[in-house]
Amino acid sequence: MCRRSRERGRTVEDGGVAVYGLVNKAVEDLAHTVGGPQTWAAIRARAQVDVPTFIGMDQYPDEVTYRLVAAASEVLQMPAEQVLETFGEHWVLYTAQEGYGPLLDLAGSTLPGFLMHLDAMHARVALTMPELTPPSFECTDVTEHGLRLHYRSARPGLEPMVVGLLKGLGRRFGVEVAIAHVERRVDGADHDVFAVTYR
Amino acid sequence: MTRVTGLGPGQLDTVFPFHLVCDEQLRVRQVGPSLARVAALARPGADFHACFTVAEPRGLLLQRPEDAPPGLVLLDLRPGRLRLRGQLLAADGLLVFLGSPWVRDLTEIAEHGLQLSDFAVHDPVVDVLMLLQTQQAGLADARRLADQLQQAARTQARLAQAERRLAAELDALPDLTLRVDAAGQVIDFRPAGVPDTALAAPQLAVGSTLAEALPHLAGRLRAAVSRALEHGTTESVDYTDHQGGRAAFFEARVVATGEQEALVLIRDLSERKALEDKIVHQAFHDSLTGLVNRALFGDRLEHALTSRDPAGTAGGETTCLLYLDLDGFKQVNDTLGHRAGDALLVQATERLRELVGPQDTLARLGGDEFAVVLATSPLEAAEHLAERMVTALQAPFDVEGRAVRVGASIGVAAARNGDDSEALLRRADEAMYAAKRDGRGRWVLHHPLSEARSAQPVRWEADLRTAVEDGQLTLAYQPVVALDTGALAGFEALARWRHPVHGTVPPADFIPAAEATGTIVPLGEWVLQEACRQAVEWSADLLDPGWGVNVNLSPRQLREHDLPQRVEDVLARTGLLPHRLTLEVTETALHEDIENAAAQLRRLRAGGVRIALDDFGTGFSSLSHLSRFEVDQVKIDKSFIDGVGTSSTETAITAAVIQVARQLGLEVIAEGVESAHQAAALRTLHCPAAQGYHFARPMTAAAVEELLSDPARSTRARAALPLPRSAAADAATGTVPSQRPPQATRHL
């Protein structure tokens, strides 16, 4: 199968990693929220993305998203990690809620419940988005006030986004969340592990 | 726990969280965990029909497991709205339901208190709903994209339209348009919309430099382009091109259109400049004659005065001003019309132009008034020029085929230290009026000694208000003589003003001021009162009962609506019989408001007062006035009497007036008789009465009494007994005898 997605004349071929347009739309949404249309225009220009609008179900090379994040970091004068963390939180609270709110509602009514069903939810989403390469979230050592979250992703460098997601989920379920990045793939670990406590 | 379907109870719960097992009596024996959570009544031992309603197949009588239908079954949970879809199976005497909740929207799931884990993995309903939602999101994206594309198409269309409009406007612009880069190289260009050789720029081509295309302008344009690119400003460069033997004016505007690109528009402003020059010229020149107008004249005069060397020059040169007024121009306008008047002014201007040097300024100040500024000139040169002007304007003008004669009165004034333009102009104006007074057709140099005198009219206005109350006014009386016998026939009362500081003031000076300020009304009433009083005094002892006194009425007095009553009051106070008072009015005064004047005269005559038409022939000269206005006496103006006996025209007119008056039963008096020859001629024409210097000058009341006390003198002809022309009489007139008698002056 040949996946073709046009972005500045390039294509995403078999074996490449692609992202659905809804993720890039979420970046656009965040830029509008933070700084308005001018900020988004500046980010788009700096990222050299000439796509006038992202289509949610179209696929774009991951590189586009990375460029957008890097450009946002420059335009907003924020470290890339902070941009990703902000994006993760924004994704949970606003973007995903807007389009997939009912699905999020089904995924669980508590933070640990939600995290434990996250893979199942991604599996169902993958039925609809066959090219989706979602990350995997595994919960171990679940107690009343904490768990260990094992994060596995084909996309490197997005760990700060997981922190943002967890913070956003904490706000969604009304609990205080503390996150510690206890194992890092960049440090040689098999995968990233976060120690999450909540109350 | 019942074992069904070959699955262990735990497995059955996982695979079918909404399963249900009933016994032969349809009593509930086992409930899946999710169903147990949402179906409060479905507990072991409960009756199936108490917990569920079979929605489909509708009407199914389910009383034992074997009644289970083979196909799809829909069960509605009781109570509540949750519907289950699934299949009923009868096995081993048991009724088994395997199914799951039926929802049509993801939001319904939460509304029923369900979670994703409540749905069996093999149940596709949630996945289908997600698929539908994703498709809807895709549809929304498609709609949004379509909207954006539509919007973009509209924007594109508008841009294209704007581009076409801009292109059309640029085509229509008279500008030569260039787009140049920062180095001054032409990127593209558009020729001027209006063909013009000066804007043709034959060397202009894409890729050429400004230095090649517009060599005469390149340096300044390059600088303007640099400034525009650096500061984002619009730069402007004006320049004049003298190619082709004519001066052409251009403006180049430079505006940055990019970081390294500027637009240059070059426009030919020659026509606009010519128009501006024309407007400026019109603003400072007289449209009829093309001469400098009053505004520019004032400017040049002021400039000449400020540039003048106060110490004077070795040759005694200074700034001289000639103020010229055409004599008799009003008559030309009145009789021949304004077009003829304009033609005359143009011809007069041509004659004056020939006399005035290129360094001097000839201006038309308005109407028939002209002025010449000699910025630096010996006074003699100014006098010589004035003389030549008077002479030049004496020659007849050919106006619409008629020979028209006018003349010019010119006042000459020389600048003194400290003079401003107003002072110099005033002195020249005064000198001009002196020339008028001296008989017109001449020039007069303003003399310092005459300044105090001529400056008075302004002051008269204030002093006149107290003149009557302070007794500064007196009356002089000029006798009227019967021509056939030489006997006195009456007097005309004339006002005289002896100013406490300035002495005798001529009537020609103070009467206009009195008329203008309105003090003529009380002044005229005093004259009337005094003349009537004097006539009564004389008539008691000296005056023949048939004699009377003539008193002049000013136009302003004639407009006073209560004039008849005032006259009646004066007659009542003085006791003078009305028929002995003759009020003199001029044709001009009558013409100001014909209807009102006629009514006033009728009321006065109704009271017994007599009316004389004064200065007859100088106004509108209509014989119809003699019948239209109820008058008793006609006084023929001196201008006709001057020519009686010498000019056939004046003699014929005088004869005609006398003849008409006699036929209408009117008395006739000839005014301004100054010679025996005129008196004789008038007798020949059967003119009954006359007055003038030939018979007597105006005299004081005392002189009249002296005259009247000698019956012999008062009844004899002038040939036998000359009437006095004494110093007292001269003083009474307020004039200095001159070789040339003054023009008839209208005065009280």
Tab-separated table of C-alpha atoms in Angstrom, chain B residues 55 192 209 279 331 402 568 676 745:
chain	number	residue	atom	x	y	z
B	55	ALA	CA	-40.294	-4.880	21.874
B	192	ALA	CA	1.917	57.560	-20.195
B	209	THR	CA	18.850	51.852	-15.971
B	279	ILE	CA	-5.410	81.905	-12.233
B	331	GLN	CA	-22.242	109.813	-18.952
B	402	ARG	CA	-19.276	107.341	-32.527
B	568	GLU	CA	-45.587	123.464	6.832
B	676	ALA	CA	-23.262	139.945	-21.188
B	745	THR	CA	-21.698	122.763	-7.851
